[in-house]
CSV table of C-alpha atoms in Angstrom, one decimal:
chain,number,residue,atom,x,y,z
A,224,MET,CA,-12.2,26.4,-14.4
A,225,PRO,CA,-13.1,23.8,-11.7
A,226,ALA,CA,-13.5,24.2,-8.0
A,227,PRO,CA,-10.8,26.1,-6.3
A,228,LEU,CA,-8.4,23.6,-4.2
A,229,PHE,CA,-5.3,24.6,-2.6
A,230,THR,CA,-2.7,21.9,-3.2
A,231,PHE,CA,0.7,20.7,-1.9
A,232,ASP,CA,3.3,17.8,-2.8
A,233,THR,CA,3.9,15.2,-0.2
A,234,PRO,CA,6.7,12.4,-0.2
A,235,ALA,CA,5.9,9.2,-2.2
A,236,ASP,CA,7.6,6.9,0.0
A,237,LEU,CA,5.3,4.1,1.7
A,238,PRO,CA,5.8,3.2,5.2
A,239,THR,CA,5.9,-0.2,5.7
A,240,HIS,CA,3.8,-0.6,9.0
A,241,ALA,CA,1.1,1.9,10.4
A,242,ASP,CA,-1.0,1.9,13.6
A,243,CYS,CA,-3.8,3.0,11.4
A,244,VAL,CA,-4.3,3.6,7.9
A,245,VAL,CA,-7.0,5.8,6.9
A,246,ILE,CA,-8.3,5.4,3.5
A,247,GLY,CA,-9.6,8.7,1.6
A,248,ALA,CA,-8.2,12.5,2.4
A,249,GLY,CA,-11.7,14.2,2.3
A,250,ILE,CA,-13.0,16.2,5.2
A,251,ALA,CA,-13.7,12.7,7.4
A,252,GLY,CA,-10.6,11.1,6.5
A,253,VAL,CA,-8.1,14.2,7.4
A,254,SER,CA,-9.8,15.0,10.3
A,255,ALA,CA,-9.8,11.3,11.2
A,256,ALA,CA,-6.0,10.8,10.7
A,257,TYR,CA,-5.3,14.0,12.6
A,258,TRP,CA,-6.7,13.2,15.8
A,259,LEU,CA,-5.0,9.7,15.6
A,260,ALA,CA,-2.0,11.3,14.9
A,261,ARG,CA,-2.3,13.8,17.7
A,262,ALA,CA,-3.1,11.2,20.2
A,263,GLY,CA,0.1,10.1,19.2
A,264,GLN,CA,-0.7,6.9,16.5
A,265,LYS,CA,1.4,6.2,13.5
A,266,VAL,CA,-1.0,7.0,11.0
A,267,VAL,CA,-0.8,6.7,7.1
A,268,LEU,CA,-3.6,8.3,5.5
A,269,LEU,CA,-3.9,7.7,1.5
A,270,GLU,CA,-5.8,9.4,-1.0
A,271,LYS,CA,-5.6,8.2,-4.5
A,272,GLY,CA,-6.1,11.7,-6.1
A,273,ARG,CA,-5.4,15.5,-4.4
A,274,ILE,CA,-6.5,16.0,-0.8
A,275,GLY,CA,-9.8,17.1,-0.5
A,276,ALA,CA,-10.2,17.4,-4.6
A,277,GLU,CA,-13.9,15.7,-4.1
A,278,GLN,CA,-16.6,16.7,-2.7
A,279,SER,CA,-14.9,18.2,0.4
A,280,SER,CA,-13.8,21.3,-1.6
A,281,ARG,CA,-17.6,21.3,-3.8
A,282,ASN,CA,-19.6,22.2,-0.9
A,283,TRP,CA,-21.1,25.5,-0.1
A,284,GLY,CA,-18.1,25.5,3.3
A,285,TRP,CA,-21.3,26.1,5.4
A,286,CYS,CA,-20.7,24.6,9.3
A,287,ARG,CA,-24.4,24.9,11.0
A,288,GLN,CA,-26.1,23.7,14.1
A,289,GLN,CA,-29.4,25.3,12.2
A,290,ASN,CA,-31.5,22.7,10.9
A,291,ARG,CA,-29.5,20.1,12.0
A,292,ASP,CA,-31.4,16.4,12.0
A,293,ALA,CA,-31.5,15.9,15.8
A,294,ARG,CA,-29.0,12.9,15.5
A,295,GLU,CA,-26.4,15.4,14.1
A,296,LEU,CA,-26.8,18.0,16.3
A,297,PRO,CA,-25.0,17.1,19.1
A,298,LEU,CA,-21.9,16.4,16.5
A,299,SER,CA,-22.3,19.6,14.8
A,300,THR,CA,-22.1,21.6,17.9
A,301,LYS,CA,-18.9,20.0,19.2
A,302,SER,CA,-17.5,20.5,15.8
A,303,LEU,CA,-17.7,24.1,15.9
A,304,GLU,CA,-15.7,23.8,19.1
A,305,LEU,CA,-13.1,21.5,17.3
A,306,TRP,CA,-12.9,23.8,13.8
A,307,GLU,CA,-11.6,26.4,16.6
A,308,GLU,CA,-9.1,23.9,18.4
A,309,MET,CA,-7.7,22.5,15.1
A,310,THR,CA,-7.2,26.3,13.2
A,311,ALA,CA,-5.2,27.0,16.8
A,312,ASP,CA,-2.9,23.9,17.0
A,313,ILE,CA,-2.3,23.4,13.2
A,314,GLY,CA,-1.5,27.1,12.9
A,315,GLU,CA,-3.0,27.2,9.3
A,316,ASP,CA,-5.9,29.4,7.8
A,317,MET,CA,-8.8,26.8,7.2
A,318,GLY,CA,-10.8,29.8,6.4
A,319,PHE,CA,-13.6,29.1,9.8
A,320,ARG,CA,-15.5,32.0,11.0
A,321,ARG,CA,-18.4,32.0,13.3
A,322,CYS,CA,-20.0,34.6,10.7
A,323,GLY,CA,-23.8,33.7,11.5
A,324,LEU,CA,-26.0,32.2,9.1
A,325,LEU,CA,-29.3,34.1,7.7
A,326,TYR,CA,-32.4,32.2,6.5
A,327,LEU,CA,-35.1,34.2,4.9
A,328,SER,CA,-38.6,33.1,3.7
A,329,LYS,CA,-41.8,34.1,2.2
A,330,ASP,CA,-43.6,30.9,3.3
A,331,GLN,CA,-45.2,30.7,6.5
A,332,ALA,CA,-45.0,27.2,6.7
A,333,GLU,CA,-41.5,27.1,6.2
A,334,ILE,CA,-41.1,29.7,8.8
A,335,GLU,CA,-43.1,27.5,11.0
A,336,GLY,CA,-41.1,24.4,10.6
A,337,TRP,CA,-38.0,26.4,11.8
A,338,ALA,CA,-39.9,27.8,14.6
A,339,LYS,CA,-40.4,24.1,15.7
A,340,TRP,CA,-37.2,23.1,15.1
A,341,GLY,CA,-35.7,26.0,17.1
A,342,ARG,CA,-38.0,25.4,19.9
A,343,PHE,CA,-36.0,21.7,20.2
A,344,ALA,CA,-32.7,23.5,19.3
A,345,ARG,CA,-32.7,26.1,22.0
A,346,GLY,CA,-33.3,23.3,24.7
A,347,GLU,CA,-30.0,21.8,23.4
A,348,GLY,CA,-28.2,25.0,24.0
A,349,VAL,CA,-28.1,26.1,20.4
A,350,ASP,CA,-28.4,30.1,19.7
A,351,THR,CA,-30.9,30.1,16.9
A,352,ARG,CA,-33.1,33.5,16.7
A,353,MET,CA,-36.3,33.9,14.9
A,354,LEU,CA,-37.0,36.7,12.9
A,355,THR,CA,-39.8,39.1,12.4
A,356,ALA,CA,-40.8,40.4,9.1
A,357,ALA,CA,-39.3,43.5,10.0
A,358,GLU,CA,-36.0,42.4,11.2
A,359,ALA,CA,-35.7,39.9,8.3
A,360,ALA,CA,-36.1,42.9,6.0
A,361,GLU,CA,-33.2,44.4,8.1
A,362,ARG,CA,-30.8,41.8,7.9
A,363,GLY,CA,-31.7,40.8,4.3
A,364,ALA,CA,-31.5,44.5,3.1
A,365,ALA,CA,-29.0,43.8,0.4
A,366,THR,CA,-31.8,41.8,-1.4
A,367,GLY,CA,-34.4,44.9,-1.5
A,368,GLN,CA,-37.1,42.4,-1.1
A,369,THR,CA,-39.9,42.1,1.9
A,370,TRP,CA,-39.8,38.8,3.8
A,371,ALA,CA,-42.5,37.0,6.1
A,372,GLY,CA,-39.6,36.3,8.5
A,373,GLY,CA,-36.5,34.4,8.9
A,374,VAL,CA,-33.6,32.7,11.4
A,375,TRP,CA,-30.3,34.1,12.5
A,376,SER,CA,-28.1,31.7,13.9
A,377,PRO,CA,-25.2,33.5,14.9
A,378,SER,CA,-22.6,31.2,16.5
A,379,ASP,CA,-22.9,29.5,13.1
A,380,GLY,CA,-20.5,29.7,10.5
A,381,THR,CA,-18.5,28.9,7.3
A,382,ALA,CA,-15.0,27.2,6.8
A,383,ASP,CA,-12.9,27.5,3.3
A,384,PRO,CA,-13.8,24.1,1.2
A,385,SER,CA,-10.5,25.0,-1.0
A,386,ARG,CA,-8.2,24.8,2.1
A,387,ALA,CA,-9.9,23.1,4.8
A,388,ALA,CA,-8.9,19.3,4.1
A,389,PRO,CA,-5.7,20.2,3.0
A,390,MET,CA,-4.7,22.5,5.8
A,391,ILE,CA,-6.2,19.7,7.9
A,392,ALA,CA,-3.4,17.1,5.9
A,393,LYS,CA,-1.0,19.3,7.0
A,394,GLY,CA,-1.8,19.2,10.8
A,395,VAL,CA,-1.5,15.3,10.4
A,396,ILE,CA,2.0,15.7,9.0
A,397,LYS,CA,2.5,18.5,12.0
A,398,HIS,CA,1.7,15.4,14.6
A,399,GLY,CA,4.1,12.9,13.1
A,400,GLY,CA,1.8,11.3,10.2
A,401,VAL,CA,2.2,10.3,6.6
A,402,VAL,CA,0.1,11.8,4.0
A,403,LEU,CA,0.3,9.8,0.5
A,404,GLN,CA,-1.4,11.3,-2.7
A,405,ASN,CA,-1.9,9.6,-5.8
A,406,CYS,CA,-1.9,6.4,-3.8
A,407,ALA,CA,-4.8,4.3,-4.0
A,408,ALA,CA,-5.7,1.5,-1.5
A,409,ARG,CA,-6.3,-1.6,-3.9
A,410,GLY,CA,-7.8,-3.4,-1.2
A,411,LEU,CA,-7.0,-5.2,2.5
A,412,GLU,CA,-5.2,-8.2,3.4
A,413,THR,CA,-6.6,-10.4,6.5
A,414,SER,CA,-4.8,-12.7,8.6
A,415,ALA,CA,-7.3,-14.6,11.3
A,416,GLY,CA,-10.3,-12.9,10.0
A,417,ARG,CA,-9.3,-9.5,10.6
A,418,VAL,CA,-7.4,-6.8,8.7
A,419,SER,CA,-3.6,-7.6,8.9
A,420,GLY,CA,-3.0,-4.9,5.9
A,421,VAL,CA,-3.4,-2.3,3.2
A,422,VAL,CA,-2.4,-3.3,-0.5
A,423,THR,CA,-1.7,-0.1,-2.2
A,424,GLU,CA,-0.7,0.7,-5.7
A,425,ARG,CA,3.1,1.4,-4.6
A,426,GLY,CA,2.9,-1.8,-2.2
A,427,THR,CA,1.7,-3.3,1.1
A,428,ILE,CA,1.3,-1.2,4.8
A,429,ARG,CA,0.7,-3.8,7.4
A,430,THR,CA,-1.8,-2.6,9.9
A,431,ALA,CA,-4.2,-4.0,12.5
A,432,GLN,CA,-6.8,-0.9,12.0
A,433,VAL,CA,-8.2,0.7,8.9
A,434,VAL,CA,-10.6,3.6,8.3
A,435,MET,CA,-12.6,3.6,5.3
A,436,ALA,CA,-13.1,7.7,4.6
A,437,GLY,CA,-13.7,7.5,0.7
A,438,GLY,CA,-16.5,9.2,0.3
A,439,ALA,CA,-18.4,8.0,-2.5
A,440,TRP,CA,-16.2,4.8,-3.1
A,441,ALA,CA,-17.1,3.3,0.1
A,442,SER,CA,-19.6,1.2,-0.8
A,443,SER,CA,-18.0,-0.4,-3.6
A,444,PHE,CA,-14.8,-1.0,-1.5
A,445,LEU,CA,-16.9,-2.6,1.4
A,446,HIS,CA,-18.7,-5.1,-1.5
A,447,GLN,CA,-15.0,-6.4,-1.8
A,448,TYR,CA,-15.3,-8.3,1.0
A,449,GLY,CA,-19.2,-9.4,1.0
A,450,LEU,CA,-19.7,-6.2,3.2
A,451,ALA,CA,-23.4,-4.3,2.3
A,452,PHE,CA,-23.1,-0.6,3.0
A,453,PRO,CA,-26.4,1.3,1.1
A,454,GLN,CA,-25.2,4.4,-0.7
A,455,ALA,CA,-26.5,6.4,-3.5
A,456,SER,CA,-24.7,9.3,-5.1
A,457,VAL,CA,-26.0,12.4,-6.5
A,458,ARG,CA,-24.9,15.2,-8.6
A,459,SER,CA,-24.8,18.6,-7.6
A,460,SER,CA,-23.9,21.8,-9.7
A,461,ILE,CA,-22.5,24.9,-8.5
A,462,LEU,CA,-20.6,27.8,-9.4
A,463,SER,CA,-19.2,31.0,-7.9
A,464,VAL,CA,-18.6,34.7,-8.9
A,465,ALA,CA,-15.7,36.7,-8.4
A,466,PRO,CA,-15.0,39.3,-5.6
A,467,GLY,CA,-16.2,42.8,-5.6
A,468,ALA,CA,-19.6,42.8,-3.8
A,469,GLU,CA,-20.2,44.6,-0.8
A,470,GLY,CA,-22.7,44.5,2.0
A,471,LEU,CA,-24.3,41.1,1.3
A,472,PRO,CA,-24.8,38.6,4.0
A,473,ASP,CA,-21.7,36.1,4.3
A,474,ALA,CA,-24.0,33.3,4.3
A,475,LEU,CA,-27.4,33.5,3.1
A,476,HIS,CA,-30.1,30.9,2.3
A,477,THR,CA,-33.6,31.2,0.6
A,478,ALA,CA,-35.7,28.7,-1.4
A,479,ALA,CA,-34.7,30.3,-4.4
A,480,VAL,CA,-31.0,30.3,-4.0
A,481,SER,CA,-28.4,30.3,-1.1
A,482,VAL,CA,-25.1,32.7,-1.4
A,483,THR,CA,-22.0,31.8,0.3
A,484,ARG,CA,-19.3,34.1,0.7
A,485,ARG,CA,-15.9,32.6,0.3
A,486,GLY,CA,-12.3,33.0,1.8
A,487,ASP,CA,-11.1,35.3,-1.3
A,488,GLY,CA,-13.9,37.2,-1.3
A,489,ALA,CA,-15.9,35.3,-4.1
A,490,TYR,CA,-19.3,34.0,-3.6
A,491,THR,CA,-20.4,30.6,-4.2
A,492,LEU,CA,-24.1,30.0,-5.6
A,493,ALA,CA,-26.0,26.8,-4.8
A,494,ILE,CA,-29.8,25.8,-5.0
A,495,SER,CA,-30.4,23.9,-1.8
A,496,GLY,CA,-31.7,20.3,-2.6
A,497,LYS,CA,-31.3,20.6,-6.3
A,498,ALA,CA,-29.5,17.8,-7.8
A,499,ALA,CA,-29.4,14.8,-10.7
A,500,VAL,CA,-29.7,11.5,-10.0
A,501,ASP,CA,-27.1,9.4,-12.1
A,502,PRO,CA,-28.1,5.7,-12.1
A,503,THR,CA,-25.2,3.3,-11.1
A,504,PRO,CA,-24.9,-0.6,-10.7
A,505,GLY,CA,-24.6,0.0,-6.7
A,506,MET,CA,-27.9,2.5,-7.0
A,507,ILE,CA,-29.9,-0.1,-8.8
A,508,VAL,CA,-28.9,-3.2,-6.4
A,509,GLN,CA,-29.6,-0.9,-3.4
A,510,ALA,CA,-32.7,1.0,-4.6
A,511,LYS,CA,-35.1,-0.7,-2.1
A,512,HIS,CA,-33.3,1.1,0.9
A,513,PHE,CA,-33.7,4.4,-0.7
A,514,LEU,CA,-37.5,4.6,-1.7
A,515,PRO,CA,-38.1,6.5,1.7
A,516,MET,CA,-35.6,8.9,0.9
A,517,PHE,CA,-36.8,9.8,-2.8
A,518,THR,CA,-40.1,9.5,-2.0
A,519,LYS,CA,-39.8,12.4,0.4
A,520,ARG,CA,-37.5,14.3,-1.8
A,521,TRP,CA,-38.7,13.5,-5.3
A,522,LYS,CA,-39.7,17.2,-6.3
A,523,SER,CA,-35.7,18.4,-5.6
A,524,LEU,CA,-34.6,15.4,-7.6
A,525,GLY,CA,-34.2,15.5,-11.2
A,526,PRO,CA,-33.3,12.4,-13.8
A,527,GLY,CA,-29.5,12.5,-14.6
A,528,GLY,CA,-27.2,10.7,-17.4
A,529,LEU,CA,-24.4,8.4,-17.2
A,530,GLN,CA,-21.6,10.2,-16.0
A,531,ALA,CA,-21.8,8.2,-12.7
A,532,TRP,CA,-22.0,5.0,-14.1
A,533,LYS,CA,-18.7,5.9,-16.3
A,534,ALA,CA,-16.9,6.8,-13.6
A,535,GLY,CA,-17.3,3.5,-11.7
A,536,PHE,CA,-17.2,4.7,-8.4
A,537,GLU,CA,-20.6,2.5,-7.4
A,538,THR,CA,-19.5,-0.7,-9.5
A,539,ARG,CA,-20.5,-4.0,-8.2
A,540,LYS,CA,-17.6,-5.8,-10.1
A,541,ILE,CA,-14.9,-7.2,-7.8
A,542,TRP,CA,-11.4,-6.1,-8.9
A,543,ALA,CA,-8.0,-7.8,-8.6
A,544,LEU,CA,-5.5,-6.4,-6.2
A,545,ASP,CA,-2.4,-7.0,-8.6
A,546,ARG,CA,-4.0,-4.8,-11.4
A,547,ILE,CA,-5.0,-1.4,-11.8
A,548,THR,CA,-8.5,-0.3,-10.0
A,549,PRO,CA,-11.2,2.0,-10.6
A,550,MET,CA,-9.8,4.3,-8.2
A,551,GLU,CA,-6.7,4.6,-10.4
A,552,ARG,CA,-8.7,4.7,-13.6
A,553,MET,CA,-10.6,7.7,-11.9
A,554,ARG,CA,-8.1,9.7,-9.8
A,555,VAL,CA,-10.6,12.3,-8.9
A,556,LEU,CA,-14.4,12.7,-9.6
A,557,ASP,CA,-15.0,15.9,-11.7
A,558,PRO,CA,-18.3,15.5,-13.1
A,559,THR,CA,-19.4,18.0,-15.9
A,560,PRO,CA,-22.1,20.5,-14.0
A,561,ALA,CA,-25.7,20.8,-15.8
A,562,LYS,CA,-25.5,23.8,-17.8
A,563,GLY,CA,-29.6,24.3,-17.0
A,564,LEU,CA,-29.2,24.2,-13.4
A,565,ILE,CA,-26.0,26.9,-13.4
A,566,ASP,CA,-27.9,29.2,-15.3
A,567,MET,CA,-30.9,29.1,-13.1
A,568,THR,CA,-28.6,29.4,-10.2
A,569,LEU,CA,-27.1,32.6,-11.5
A,570,SER,CA,-30.3,34.1,-12.6
A,571,ARG,CA,-31.8,33.6,-9.2
A,572,ALA,CA,-29.0,34.8,-7.5
A,573,ARG,CA,-28.6,37.9,-9.3
A,574,ALA,CA,-32.4,38.5,-8.8
A,575,LEU,CA,-31.9,38.0,-5.0
A,576,LEU,CA,-28.8,40.5,-4.8
A,577,PRO,CA,-28.5,42.9,-7.2
A,578,ALA,CA,-25.0,43.5,-6.3
A,579,LEU,CA,-24.0,40.2,-8.1
A,580,LYS,CA,-24.8,41.3,-11.7
A,581,ALA,CA,-21.9,43.3,-12.2
A,582,LEU,CA,-19.8,40.4,-11.2
A,583,PRO,CA,-18.5,37.8,-13.6
A,584,VAL,CA,-18.7,33.9,-13.0
A,585,GLN,CA,-15.2,32.7,-11.8
A,586,ALA,CA,-15.4,29.2,-12.0
A,587,THR,CA,-18.5,26.4,-12.3
A,588,TRP,CA,-18.2,22.8,-11.3
A,589,ALA,CA,-20.1,19.6,-10.3
A,590,GLY,CA,-19.6,17.1,-7.4
A,591,PHE,CA,-21.0,13.7,-6.1
A,592,ILE,CA,-22.8,13.7,-2.7
A,593,ASP,CA,-23.0,10.3,-1.5
A,594,SER,CA,-26.1,9.6,0.7
A,595,THR,CA,-27.1,7.3,3.2
A,596,PRO,CA,-30.7,6.0,3.3
A,597,ASP,CA,-31.8,8.2,5.9
A,598,GLY,CA,-29.2,10.9,5.6
A,599,VAL,CA,-27.6,10.6,8.0
A,600,PRO,CA,-23.5,9.3,8.5
A,601,VAL,CA,-22.2,5.9,9.1
A,602,ILE,CA,-19.8,6.3,11.9
A,603,ASP,CA,-18.9,2.2,13.2
A,604,THR,CA,-16.4,0.3,14.1
A,605,GLU,CA,-18.8,-2.6,13.6
A,606,THR,CA,-18.7,-3.3,10.2
A,607,GLY,CA,-18.5,-7.1,9.8
A,608,LEU,CA,-14.7,-7.2,9.5
A,609,PRO,CA,-12.5,-6.4,12.5
A,610,GLY,CA,-9.9,-3.9,12.2
A,611,LEU,CA,-12.4,-2.1,9.7
A,612,THR,CA,-14.1,1.0,10.7
A,613,LEU,CA,-16.3,3.0,8.3
A,614,ALA,CA,-16.5,6.7,8.4
A,615,ALA,CA,-18.6,7.9,5.1
A,616,GLY,CA,-22.2,8.6,4.0
A,617,LEU,CA,-21.9,12.0,4.8
A,618,SER,CA,-24.9,13.2,3.0
A,619,GLY,CA,-24.1,16.5,1.5
A,620,HIS,CA,-23.9,18.1,5.0
A,621,GLY,CA,-20.9,16.7,6.2
A,622,PHE,CA,-18.2,19.2,5.5
A,623,GLY,CA,-19.0,21.4,8.5
A,624,ILE,CA,-19.2,18.2,11.1
A,625,GLY,CA,-16.0,16.7,9.5
A,626,PRO,CA,-13.9,17.4,12.6
A,627,GLY,CA,-16.6,15.8,14.8
A,628,VAL,CA,-16.8,12.7,12.9
A,629,GLY,CA,-12.7,12.6,13.0
A,630,HIS,CA,-12.9,13.0,16.4
A,631,LEU,CA,-15.7,10.5,16.9
A,632,VAL,CA,-13.6,7.6,15.2
A,633,ALA,CA,-10.3,8.5,17.1
A,634,ASP,CA,-12.2,7.9,19.9
A,635,MET,CA,-13.6,4.6,19.0
A,636,LEU,CA,-10.4,3.4,18.1
A,637,LEU,CA,-8.6,4.4,21.2
A,638,GLY,CA,-11.3,3.2,23.4
A,639,ARG,CA,-12.0,6.8,25.0
A,640,THR,CA,-15.1,8.2,25.8
A,641,PRO,CA,-17.0,9.2,22.8
A,642,ILE,CA,-17.7,13.1,22.3
A,643,THR,CA,-21.1,12.5,21.4
A,644,GLU,CA,-23.8,9.3,21.3
A,645,ILE,CA,-22.5,6.8,18.9
A,646,ALA,CA,-25.9,4.5,18.4
A,647,GLN,CA,-27.6,6.7,15.5
A,648,TYR,CA,-24.3,6.3,13.4
A,649,ARG,CA,-24.6,2.5,13.4
A,650,LEU,CA,-24.1,0.5,10.1
A,651,SER,CA,-26.5,-2.1,11.2
A,652,ARG,CA,-29.1,0.1,11.4
A,653,PHE,CA,-30.1,-0.2,7.6
A,654,ASN,CA,-31.1,-3.6,8.3
A,655,GLU,CA,-34.2,-2.1,9.3
A,656,SER,CA,-36.7,-0.1,7.3
A,657,GLN,CA,-35.9,3.5,6.8
A,658,TRP,CA,-39.5,4.8,6.5
A,659,GLY,CA,-40.2,7.5,8.7
A,660,LYS,CA,-36.2,7.9,9.7
A,661,VAL,CA,-35.2,10.2,6.4
A,662,SER,CA,-33.3,13.4,7.9
A,663,LYS,CA,-35.7,16.5,7.4
A,664,PHE,CA,-32.6,18.8,6.5
């Protein structure tokens, strides 16, 4: 079975005009469309496949401040509030809960790293609590193991990846926006040097503002207009086991494996940072930008295969707007998970938490995580083409900050005071070297 996903039907009629068109209905795109629609904008949200069907439904579901890079921390703090606000406004269950996140370790150096981050974060108002060995053993009693220490972040939580993006899309509709599925945005029309429309497979929408929130597809889309966005994707493999275990932490991270309780009582199992690097034309062209990232994280990344190359989402080819594009040939990126990694993850999880041994595997899946050279998203109106805003490169930890990313996009487009500083998210930063700037977490 693939990653679980809530689906619903949307109209097929294409509007002729919009104040803004958002391309891509992952967590960033639906959130941007939601906040724009809520502000009274006439918004059209375009999705080539199903809402949330790619990485936004294939992640752990963590909504965390804990161990965030300093550049993302204010946005993650604000996003936790926005998860609650959006849930109340939309009136749909997105599975968001401040259940707290538990980190356990037997490595003193790792614990000291968490403690250092904690000293900084507490100065920013984050509730992060170091655990002694005794406290770690108590909170991690389900493991039956001893631990050198850990961290408990009580105000952090999780949301349901199978429901979050679809429910936010319902919020877009509630506030008067239009959501279209199975409708690929082939490209842009321009007039007098700025965006004037979006060409879709069903026709053209006239608009002066476009938000590109296409995740792993963003770089190749911008390439069509001579715009450079360095982006690389790695393939992660995850599984879930059926409901039935009791007394386990809702969200637990260890070096060996991480475990998250899902909304249906099942558990998602994953190994942090373990991923395969599938080469693509885009990755090869942009390799120099990612040397600092790969140098820092080479121990957790392994060589992949040709899945990403064949999928075509990082192509360097220029496509015609009156013909079928790569987005229509590949409606949903659904890569095959690495069996060896799935087996390792399951084995480690059952060794960590004996209660999982009796539970059968519910589903296995993989996803392509789109990353920037420094592991920090791009949220920027200054892309080189007036009227085109970029919100992509969430780098494997963007699900939790999705509501904040969308709010920040709306702030920029509507001329409001932004909810956080924005300089760290500018696209132009990649004109500089990324050595020493790679996200630590």
